[in-house]
GROMACS .gro file of C-alpha atoms in nm:
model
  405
    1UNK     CA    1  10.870  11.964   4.852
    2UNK     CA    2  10.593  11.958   5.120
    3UNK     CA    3  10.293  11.993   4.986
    4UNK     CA    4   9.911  12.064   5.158
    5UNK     CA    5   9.582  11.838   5.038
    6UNK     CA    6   9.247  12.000   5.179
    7UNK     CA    7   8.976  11.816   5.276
    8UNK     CA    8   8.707  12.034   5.256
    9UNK     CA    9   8.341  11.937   5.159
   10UNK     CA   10   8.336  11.952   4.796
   11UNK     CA   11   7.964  12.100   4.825
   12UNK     CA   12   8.113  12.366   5.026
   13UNK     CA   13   8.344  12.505   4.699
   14UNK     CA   14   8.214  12.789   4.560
   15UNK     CA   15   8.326  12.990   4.252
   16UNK     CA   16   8.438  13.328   4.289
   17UNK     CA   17   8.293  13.505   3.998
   18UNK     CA   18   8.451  13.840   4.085
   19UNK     CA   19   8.754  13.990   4.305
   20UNK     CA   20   8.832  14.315   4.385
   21UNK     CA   21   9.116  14.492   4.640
   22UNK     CA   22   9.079  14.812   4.817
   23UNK     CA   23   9.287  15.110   4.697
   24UNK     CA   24   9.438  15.113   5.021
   25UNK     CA   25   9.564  14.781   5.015
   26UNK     CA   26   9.348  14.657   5.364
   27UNK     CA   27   9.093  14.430   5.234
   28UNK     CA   28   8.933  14.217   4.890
   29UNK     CA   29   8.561  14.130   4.827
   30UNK     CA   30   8.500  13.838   4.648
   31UNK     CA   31   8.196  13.757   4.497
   32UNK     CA   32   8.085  13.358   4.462
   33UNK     CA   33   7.870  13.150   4.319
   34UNK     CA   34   7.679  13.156   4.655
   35UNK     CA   35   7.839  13.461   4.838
   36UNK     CA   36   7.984  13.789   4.875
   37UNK     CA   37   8.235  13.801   5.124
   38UNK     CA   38   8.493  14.106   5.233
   39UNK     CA   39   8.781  13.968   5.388
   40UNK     CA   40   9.080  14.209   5.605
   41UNK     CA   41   9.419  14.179   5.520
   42UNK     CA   42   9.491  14.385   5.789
   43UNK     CA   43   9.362  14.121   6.063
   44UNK     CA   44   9.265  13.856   5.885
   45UNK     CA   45   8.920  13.917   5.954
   46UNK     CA   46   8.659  13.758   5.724
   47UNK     CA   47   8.285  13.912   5.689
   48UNK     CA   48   7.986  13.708   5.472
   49UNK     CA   49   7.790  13.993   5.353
   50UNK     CA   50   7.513  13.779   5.217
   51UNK     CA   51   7.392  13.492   5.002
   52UNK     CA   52   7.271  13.466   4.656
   53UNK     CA   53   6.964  13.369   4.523
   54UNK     CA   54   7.038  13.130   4.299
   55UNK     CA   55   6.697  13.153   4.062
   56UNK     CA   56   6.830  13.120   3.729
   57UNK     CA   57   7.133  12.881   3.548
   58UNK     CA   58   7.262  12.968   3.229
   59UNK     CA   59   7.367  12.703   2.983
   60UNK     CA   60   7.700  12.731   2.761
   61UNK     CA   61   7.799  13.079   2.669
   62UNK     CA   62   7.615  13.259   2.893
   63UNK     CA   63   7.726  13.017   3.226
   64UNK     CA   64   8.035  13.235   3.173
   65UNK     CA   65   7.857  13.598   3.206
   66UNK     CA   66   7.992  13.809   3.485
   67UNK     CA   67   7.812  14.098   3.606
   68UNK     CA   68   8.004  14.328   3.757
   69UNK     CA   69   7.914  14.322   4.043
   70UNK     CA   70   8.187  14.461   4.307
   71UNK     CA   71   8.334  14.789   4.210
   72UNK     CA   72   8.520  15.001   4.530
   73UNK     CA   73   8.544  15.347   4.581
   74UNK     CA   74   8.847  15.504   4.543
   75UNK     CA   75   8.825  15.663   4.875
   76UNK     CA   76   8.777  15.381   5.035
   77UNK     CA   77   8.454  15.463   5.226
   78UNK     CA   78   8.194  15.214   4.989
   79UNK     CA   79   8.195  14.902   4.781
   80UNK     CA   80   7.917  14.742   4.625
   81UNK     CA   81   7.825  14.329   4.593
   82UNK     CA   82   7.463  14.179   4.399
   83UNK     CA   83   7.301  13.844   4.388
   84UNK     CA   84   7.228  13.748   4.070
   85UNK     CA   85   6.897  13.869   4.025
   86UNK     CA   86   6.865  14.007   4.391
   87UNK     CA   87   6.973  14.326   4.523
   88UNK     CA   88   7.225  14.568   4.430
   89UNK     CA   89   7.371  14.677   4.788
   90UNK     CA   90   7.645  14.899   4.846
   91UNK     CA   91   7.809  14.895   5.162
   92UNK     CA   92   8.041  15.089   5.397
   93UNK     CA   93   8.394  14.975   5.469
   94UNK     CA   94   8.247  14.885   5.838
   95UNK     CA   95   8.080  14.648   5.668
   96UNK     CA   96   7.767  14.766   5.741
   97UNK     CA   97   7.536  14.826   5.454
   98UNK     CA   98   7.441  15.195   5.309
   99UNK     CA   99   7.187  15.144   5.036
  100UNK     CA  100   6.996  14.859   4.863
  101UNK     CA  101   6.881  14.882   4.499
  102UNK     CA  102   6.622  14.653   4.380
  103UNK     CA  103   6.689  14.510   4.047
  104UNK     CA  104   6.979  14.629   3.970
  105UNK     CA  105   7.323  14.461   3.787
  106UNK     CA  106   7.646  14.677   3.815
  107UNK     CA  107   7.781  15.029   4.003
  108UNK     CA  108   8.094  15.197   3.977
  109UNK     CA  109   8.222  15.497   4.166
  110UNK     CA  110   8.387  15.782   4.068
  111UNK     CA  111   8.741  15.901   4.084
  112UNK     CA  112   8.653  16.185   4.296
  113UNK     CA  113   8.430  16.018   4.504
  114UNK     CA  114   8.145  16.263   4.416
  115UNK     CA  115   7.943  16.021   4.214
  116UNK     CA  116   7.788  15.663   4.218
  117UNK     CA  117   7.632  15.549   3.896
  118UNK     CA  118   7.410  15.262   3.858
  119UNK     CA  119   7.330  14.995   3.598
  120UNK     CA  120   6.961  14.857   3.547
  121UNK     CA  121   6.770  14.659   3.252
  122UNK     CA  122   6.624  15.009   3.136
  123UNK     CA  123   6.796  15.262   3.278
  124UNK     CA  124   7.172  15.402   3.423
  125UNK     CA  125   7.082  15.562   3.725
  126UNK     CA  126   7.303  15.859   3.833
  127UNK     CA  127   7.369  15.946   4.261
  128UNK     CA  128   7.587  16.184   4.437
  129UNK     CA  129   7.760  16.054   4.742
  130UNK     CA  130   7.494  16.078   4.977
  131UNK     CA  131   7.262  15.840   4.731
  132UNK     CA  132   7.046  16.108   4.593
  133UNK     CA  133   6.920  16.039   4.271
  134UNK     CA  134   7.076  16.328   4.015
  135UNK     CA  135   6.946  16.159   3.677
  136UNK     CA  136   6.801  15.876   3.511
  137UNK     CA  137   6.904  15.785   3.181
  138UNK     CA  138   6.723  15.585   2.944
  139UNK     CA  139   6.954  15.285   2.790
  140UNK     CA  140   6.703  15.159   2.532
  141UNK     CA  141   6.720  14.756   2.461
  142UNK     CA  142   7.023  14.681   2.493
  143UNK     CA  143   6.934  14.455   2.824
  144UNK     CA  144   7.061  14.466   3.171
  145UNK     CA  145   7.387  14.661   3.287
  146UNK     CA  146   7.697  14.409   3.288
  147UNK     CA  147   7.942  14.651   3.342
  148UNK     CA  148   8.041  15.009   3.418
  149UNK     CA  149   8.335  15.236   3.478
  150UNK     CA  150   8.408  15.609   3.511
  151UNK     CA  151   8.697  15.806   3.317
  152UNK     CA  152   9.006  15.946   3.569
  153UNK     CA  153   8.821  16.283   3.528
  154UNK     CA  154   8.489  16.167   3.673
  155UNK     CA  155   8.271  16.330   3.370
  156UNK     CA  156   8.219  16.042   3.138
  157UNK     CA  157   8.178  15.655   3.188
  158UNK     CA  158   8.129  15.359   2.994
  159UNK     CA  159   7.863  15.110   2.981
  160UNK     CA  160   7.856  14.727   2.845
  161UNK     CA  161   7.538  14.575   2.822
  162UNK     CA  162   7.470  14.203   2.854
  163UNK     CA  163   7.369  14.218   2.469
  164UNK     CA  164   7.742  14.379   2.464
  165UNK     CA  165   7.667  14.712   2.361
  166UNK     CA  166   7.907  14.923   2.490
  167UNK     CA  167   7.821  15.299   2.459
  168UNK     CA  168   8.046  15.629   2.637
  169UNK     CA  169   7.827  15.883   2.832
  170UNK     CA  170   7.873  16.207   3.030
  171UNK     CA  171   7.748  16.254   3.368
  172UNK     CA  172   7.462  16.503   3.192
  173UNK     CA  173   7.295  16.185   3.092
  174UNK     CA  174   7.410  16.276   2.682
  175UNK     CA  175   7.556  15.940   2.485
  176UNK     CA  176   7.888  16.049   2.337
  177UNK     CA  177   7.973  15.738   2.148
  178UNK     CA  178   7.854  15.396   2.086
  179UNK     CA  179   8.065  15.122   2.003
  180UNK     CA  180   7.884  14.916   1.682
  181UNK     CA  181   8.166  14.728   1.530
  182UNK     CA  182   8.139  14.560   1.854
  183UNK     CA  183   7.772  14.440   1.870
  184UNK     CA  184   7.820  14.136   2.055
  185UNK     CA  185   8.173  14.072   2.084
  186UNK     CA  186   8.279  14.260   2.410
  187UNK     CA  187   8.236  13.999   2.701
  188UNK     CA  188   8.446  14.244   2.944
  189UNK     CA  189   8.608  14.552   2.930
  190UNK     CA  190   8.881  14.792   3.151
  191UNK     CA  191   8.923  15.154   3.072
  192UNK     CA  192   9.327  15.223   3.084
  193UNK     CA  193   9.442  15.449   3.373
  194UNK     CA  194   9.507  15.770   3.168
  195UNK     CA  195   9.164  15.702   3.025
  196UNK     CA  196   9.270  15.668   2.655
  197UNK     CA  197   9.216  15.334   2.612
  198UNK     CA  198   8.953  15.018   2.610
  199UNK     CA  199   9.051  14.712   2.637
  200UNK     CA  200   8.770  14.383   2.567
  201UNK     CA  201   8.795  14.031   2.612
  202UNK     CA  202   8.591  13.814   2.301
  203UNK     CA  203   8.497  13.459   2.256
  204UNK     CA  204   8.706  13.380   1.982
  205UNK     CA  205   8.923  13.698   1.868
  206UNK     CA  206   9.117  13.742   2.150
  207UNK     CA  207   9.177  14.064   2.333
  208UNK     CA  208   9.060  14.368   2.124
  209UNK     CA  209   9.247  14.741   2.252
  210UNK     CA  210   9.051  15.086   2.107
  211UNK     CA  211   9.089  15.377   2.168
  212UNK     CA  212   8.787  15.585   2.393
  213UNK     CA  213   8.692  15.714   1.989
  214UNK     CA  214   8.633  15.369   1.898
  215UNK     CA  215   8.989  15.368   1.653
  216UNK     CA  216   9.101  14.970   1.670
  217UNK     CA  217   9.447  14.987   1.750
  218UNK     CA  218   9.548  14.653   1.848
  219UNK     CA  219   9.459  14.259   1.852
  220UNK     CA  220   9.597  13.994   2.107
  221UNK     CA  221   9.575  13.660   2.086
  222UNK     CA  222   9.707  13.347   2.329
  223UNK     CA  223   9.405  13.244   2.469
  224UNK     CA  224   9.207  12.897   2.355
  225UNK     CA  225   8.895  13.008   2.477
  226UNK     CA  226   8.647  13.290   2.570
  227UNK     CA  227   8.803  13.568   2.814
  228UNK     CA  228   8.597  13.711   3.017
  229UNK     CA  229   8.792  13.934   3.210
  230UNK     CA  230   9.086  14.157   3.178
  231UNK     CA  231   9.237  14.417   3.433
  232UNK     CA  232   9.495  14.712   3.359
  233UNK     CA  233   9.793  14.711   3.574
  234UNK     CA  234   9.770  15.059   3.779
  235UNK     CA  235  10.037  15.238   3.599
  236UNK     CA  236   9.894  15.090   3.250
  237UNK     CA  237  10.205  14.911   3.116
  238UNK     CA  238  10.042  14.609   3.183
  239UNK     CA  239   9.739  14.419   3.171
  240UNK     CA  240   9.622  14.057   3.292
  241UNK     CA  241   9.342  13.832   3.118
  242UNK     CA  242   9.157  13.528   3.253
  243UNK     CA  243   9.016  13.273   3.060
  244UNK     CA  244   8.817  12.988   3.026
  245UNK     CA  245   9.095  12.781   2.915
  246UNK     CA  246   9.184  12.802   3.315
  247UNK     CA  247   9.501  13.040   3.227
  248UNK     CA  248   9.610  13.359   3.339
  249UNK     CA  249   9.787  13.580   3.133
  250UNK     CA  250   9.987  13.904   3.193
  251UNK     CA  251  10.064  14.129   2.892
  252UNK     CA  252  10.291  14.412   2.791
  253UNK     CA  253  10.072  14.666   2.564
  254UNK     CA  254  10.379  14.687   2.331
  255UNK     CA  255  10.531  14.306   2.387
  256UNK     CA  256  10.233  14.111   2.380
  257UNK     CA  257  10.213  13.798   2.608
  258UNK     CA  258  10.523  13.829   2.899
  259UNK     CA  259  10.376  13.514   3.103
  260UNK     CA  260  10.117  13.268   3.099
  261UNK     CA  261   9.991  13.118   3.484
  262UNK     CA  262   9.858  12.761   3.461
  263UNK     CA  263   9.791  12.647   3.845
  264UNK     CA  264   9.416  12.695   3.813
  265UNK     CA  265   9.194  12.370   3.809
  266UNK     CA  266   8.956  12.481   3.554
  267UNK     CA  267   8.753  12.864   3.401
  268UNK     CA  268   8.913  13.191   3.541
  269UNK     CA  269   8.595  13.415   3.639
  270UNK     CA  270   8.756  13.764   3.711
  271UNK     CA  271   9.143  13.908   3.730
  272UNK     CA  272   9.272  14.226   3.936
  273UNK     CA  273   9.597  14.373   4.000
  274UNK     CA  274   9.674  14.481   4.360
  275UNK     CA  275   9.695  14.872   4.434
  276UNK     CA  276  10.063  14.908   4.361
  277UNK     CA  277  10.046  14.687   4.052
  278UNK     CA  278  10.320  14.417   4.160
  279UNK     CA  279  10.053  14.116   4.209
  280UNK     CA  280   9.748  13.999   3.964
  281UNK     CA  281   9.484  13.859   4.184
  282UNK     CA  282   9.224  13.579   4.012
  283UNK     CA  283   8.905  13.405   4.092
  284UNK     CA  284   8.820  13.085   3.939
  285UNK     CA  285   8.552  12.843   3.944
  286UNK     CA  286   8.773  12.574   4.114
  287UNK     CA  287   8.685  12.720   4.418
  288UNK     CA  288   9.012  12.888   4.486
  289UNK     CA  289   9.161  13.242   4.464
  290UNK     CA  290   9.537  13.299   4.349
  291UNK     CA  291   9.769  13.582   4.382
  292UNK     CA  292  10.075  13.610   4.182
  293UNK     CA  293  10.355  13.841   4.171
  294UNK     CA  294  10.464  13.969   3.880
  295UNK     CA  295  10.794  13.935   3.859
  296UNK     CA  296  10.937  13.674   4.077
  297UNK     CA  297  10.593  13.459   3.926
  298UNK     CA  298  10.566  13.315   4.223
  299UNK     CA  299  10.198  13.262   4.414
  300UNK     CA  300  10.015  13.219   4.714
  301UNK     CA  301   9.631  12.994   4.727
  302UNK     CA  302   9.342  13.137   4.920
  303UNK     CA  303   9.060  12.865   5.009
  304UNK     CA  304   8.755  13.016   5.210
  305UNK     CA  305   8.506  12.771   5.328
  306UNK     CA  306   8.334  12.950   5.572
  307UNK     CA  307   8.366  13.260   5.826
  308UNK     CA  308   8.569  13.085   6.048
  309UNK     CA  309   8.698  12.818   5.811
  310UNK     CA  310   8.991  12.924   5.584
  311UNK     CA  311   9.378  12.922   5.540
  312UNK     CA  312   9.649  13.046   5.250
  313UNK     CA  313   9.951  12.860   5.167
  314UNK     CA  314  10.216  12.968   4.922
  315UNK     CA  315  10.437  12.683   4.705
  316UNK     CA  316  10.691  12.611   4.971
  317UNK     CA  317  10.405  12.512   5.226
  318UNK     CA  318  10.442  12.765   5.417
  319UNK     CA  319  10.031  12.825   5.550
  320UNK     CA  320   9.818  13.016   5.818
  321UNK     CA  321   9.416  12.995   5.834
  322UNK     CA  322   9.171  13.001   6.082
  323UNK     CA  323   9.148  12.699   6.372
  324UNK     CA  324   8.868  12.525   6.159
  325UNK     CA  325   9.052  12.581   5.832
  326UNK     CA  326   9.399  12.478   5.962
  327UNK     CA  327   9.210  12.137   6.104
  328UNK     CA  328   9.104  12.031   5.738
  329UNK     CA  329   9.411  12.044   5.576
  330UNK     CA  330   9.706  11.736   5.573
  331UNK     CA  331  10.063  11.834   5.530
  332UNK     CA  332  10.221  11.628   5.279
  333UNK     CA  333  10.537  11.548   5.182
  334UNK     CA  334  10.551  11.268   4.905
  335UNK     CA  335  10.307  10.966   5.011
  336UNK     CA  336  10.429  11.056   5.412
  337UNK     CA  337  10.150  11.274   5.603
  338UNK     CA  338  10.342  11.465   5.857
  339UNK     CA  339  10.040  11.643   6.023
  340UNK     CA  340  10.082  11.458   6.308
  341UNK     CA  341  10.433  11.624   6.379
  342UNK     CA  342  10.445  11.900   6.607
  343UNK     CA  343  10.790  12.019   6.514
  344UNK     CA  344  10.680  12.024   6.126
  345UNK     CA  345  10.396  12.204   6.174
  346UNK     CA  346  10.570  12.436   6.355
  347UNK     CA  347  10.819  12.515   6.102
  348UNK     CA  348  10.511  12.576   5.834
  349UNK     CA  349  10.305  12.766   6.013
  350UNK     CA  350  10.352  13.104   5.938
  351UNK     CA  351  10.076  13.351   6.106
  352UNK     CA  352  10.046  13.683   5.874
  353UNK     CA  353  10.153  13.499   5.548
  354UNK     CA  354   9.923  13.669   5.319
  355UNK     CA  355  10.012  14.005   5.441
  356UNK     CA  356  10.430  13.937   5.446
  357UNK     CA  357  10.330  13.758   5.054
  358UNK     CA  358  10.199  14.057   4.960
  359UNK     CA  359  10.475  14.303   5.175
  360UNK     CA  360  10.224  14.470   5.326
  361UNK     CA  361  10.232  14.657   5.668
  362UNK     CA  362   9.950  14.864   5.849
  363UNK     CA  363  10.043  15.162   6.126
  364UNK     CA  364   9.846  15.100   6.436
  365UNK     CA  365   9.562  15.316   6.499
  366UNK     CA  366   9.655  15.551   6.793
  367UNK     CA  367   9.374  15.517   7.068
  368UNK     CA  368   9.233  15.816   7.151
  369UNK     CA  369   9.240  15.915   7.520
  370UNK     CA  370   8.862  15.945   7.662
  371UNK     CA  371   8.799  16.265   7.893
  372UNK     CA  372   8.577  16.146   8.125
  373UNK     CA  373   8.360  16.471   8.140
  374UNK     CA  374   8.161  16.403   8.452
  375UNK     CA  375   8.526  16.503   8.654
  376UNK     CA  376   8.772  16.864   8.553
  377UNK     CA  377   9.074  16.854   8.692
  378UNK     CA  378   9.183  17.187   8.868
  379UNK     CA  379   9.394  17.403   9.150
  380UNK     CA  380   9.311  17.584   9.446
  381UNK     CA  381   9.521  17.860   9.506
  382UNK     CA  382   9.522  18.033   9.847
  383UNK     CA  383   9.752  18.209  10.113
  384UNK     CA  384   9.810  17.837  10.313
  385UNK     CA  385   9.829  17.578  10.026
  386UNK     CA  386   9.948  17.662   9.679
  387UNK     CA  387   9.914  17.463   9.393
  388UNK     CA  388   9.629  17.158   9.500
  389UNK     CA  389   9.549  16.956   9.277
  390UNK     CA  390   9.165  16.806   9.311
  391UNK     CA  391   8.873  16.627   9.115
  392UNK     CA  392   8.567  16.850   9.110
  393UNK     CA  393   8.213  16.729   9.024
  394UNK     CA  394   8.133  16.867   8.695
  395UNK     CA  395   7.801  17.033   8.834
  396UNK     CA  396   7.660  17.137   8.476
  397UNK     CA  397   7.675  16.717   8.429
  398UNK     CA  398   7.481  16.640   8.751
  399UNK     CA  399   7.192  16.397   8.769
  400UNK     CA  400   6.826  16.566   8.882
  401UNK     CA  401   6.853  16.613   9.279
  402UNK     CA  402   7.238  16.502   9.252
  403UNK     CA  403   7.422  16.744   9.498
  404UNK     CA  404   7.756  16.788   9.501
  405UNK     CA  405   7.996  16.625   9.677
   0.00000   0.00000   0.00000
């Protein structure tokens, strides 16, 4: 089997703390140890948004907090990224960026893409679309925002503080329950689709699933260390965990454990599942990002060193990446390097992998035809010539002292 060795600076490996994938299937946004970065699936187009600050380490347990800190609308129009403790910015799908919060940890949007609520150290700050502030509620010390997610009917969402408190509110700004039996447990947490169910990640009981009520229903265990993250497949028969253990599982609500993914180097940092639920997508501190599908279990590696630095390759060494990326990688097969080879590279190089991995195809925008207004197009009619077609001079478009012609 031909296998690929990179050769990137090891400095230049960053972790990616979260991932995330647009509802409509045409871009991620990762969030590193140093970076957030949105990258196009549809043309493999790759955007650094901007760099964090890195002012503060944590030690043991909490080296392993995520914030989270990329949540997407569901119509596609805005997606948030944060440096940790920098700015809170929420940006447009251009890539251009739409508001800045100061001091702020999480946002989430809601279903109906009406609402845009945001976590602080005090507060939960509440925003229509157009980022008008609609209410401010008071949180209390339970410290800064980790997390936050809106119910399928847009009137309630959940909070999880990063003293893991995690409390249910309405959209008025009134608490409607607060989980206590889980003071300090809940390192991550995913609402179900249909809204009826939690699900957190611990340190060391596993992967705890309650009801919105707060009614423990079920316990599972598998991993060896803490998880913090887990991710609902979109039609909720499944979900995926990531651990520090370096493992990825995927999990059947009624089965329990279906699969367990080992080809991570060391800690997962945040698991996804892919709009139509056939691929889990992870992010892990060995500088890599994997995408696995489901059932066949097969999976494709992203590496991302820089904007125009990057490639993918799946387990057959099959790869595509960027000029610079494709440079700093050697095709191996054995203890033979057969980068040198024309022909072999030719037979590996496959542009578009990550989009025919993921069976994913995009219609072609339709370019609009530009009417030139400064010209109409008309006819003369009169007794000698019939139907003459000319260009007239627009005169209500005319320049000052422009005559026509």
């Amino acid at each position: 089997m031909v296998g690929l060795i990179r050769t990137f600076e090891s400095a230049t490996i960053a972790s990616y703390n979260n991932v995330a994938f647009s509802p409509n299937s045409e871009y991620m946004v990762f969030g590193t140890s140093d970076n957030s970065i949105q990258w196009s699936i549809k043309n493999n187009r790759i955007r650094f948004l901007g760099k964090v600050k890195k002012e503060i380490k944590y030690r043991g347990l909490m080296d392993d907090i995520t914030f989270s800190t990329i949540s997407i609308d569901p119509q596609n129009k805005f997606f948030s990224t944060k440096t940790i403790m920098g700015n809170l910015d929420i940006w447009k799908e251009s890539g251009n960026i739409f508001r800045s919060f100061r001091g702020k940890n999480s946002a989430a949007f809601s279903p109906n893409g009406k609402l845009m609520v945001v976590g602080g150290n005090q507060y939960i700050h509440l925003y229509n679309n157009y980022g008008r502030l609609l209410r401010r509620i008071p949180i209390g010390m339970r410290g800064a925002i980790m997390h936050l997610q809106f119910t399928p009917d847009s009137k309630q969402f959940i909070s999880n503080s990063f003293m893991r408190v995690v409390t249910v509110w309405s959209t008025s700004g009134k608490k409607i329950y607060q989980f206590n039996n889980l003071f300090k447990k809940a390192w991550c947490m995913a609402l179900s689709p249909d809204g009826k169910y939690l699900l957190f990640g611990t340190y060391n009981e596993g992967i705890l699933l309650y009801t919105l009520k707060g009614k423990h229903l079920k316990t599972f265990k598998g991993h060896q260390d803490l998880v913090p993250t887990v991710a609902w497949n979109p039609k909720g028969k499944y979900f995926a965990s990531g651990s520090k253990d370096g493992t990825v599982k995927l999990w059947s609500v009624s089965d329990g454990c279906l699969h367990t993914f080992k080809e991570h180097t060391d800690k997962i940092r945040s698991v996804t599942f892919t709009p139509d639920g056939k691929f889990v997508m992870s992010g892990s501190r060995d500088g890599t990002v994997r995408i696995w599908n489901i059932n066949t279990k097969k999976h494709i590696t992203l590496f991302l060193e820089s904007q125009d630095s990057w490639f993918v390759h799946d387990e057959k060494g099959n790869f595509d990446g960027s000029a610079q990326g494709v440079n700093k990688i050697n095709l191996m097969k054995g203890m033979v390097n057969l980068s040198e080879s024309k022909e072999t590279w030719n037979n590996y190089f496959t542009p578009g992998l990550l989009r025919k991995f993921l069976n994913l195809t995009f219609k072609k925008k339709k370019k609009k035809k530009i009417f030139n207004p400064g010209y109409i197009i008309g006819r003369i009619w009169n007794i000698r010539h019939t139907n003459i077609k000319v260009a007239v001079r627009n005169p209500r478009l005319l320049r000052p002292g422009q005559k026509l012609k």
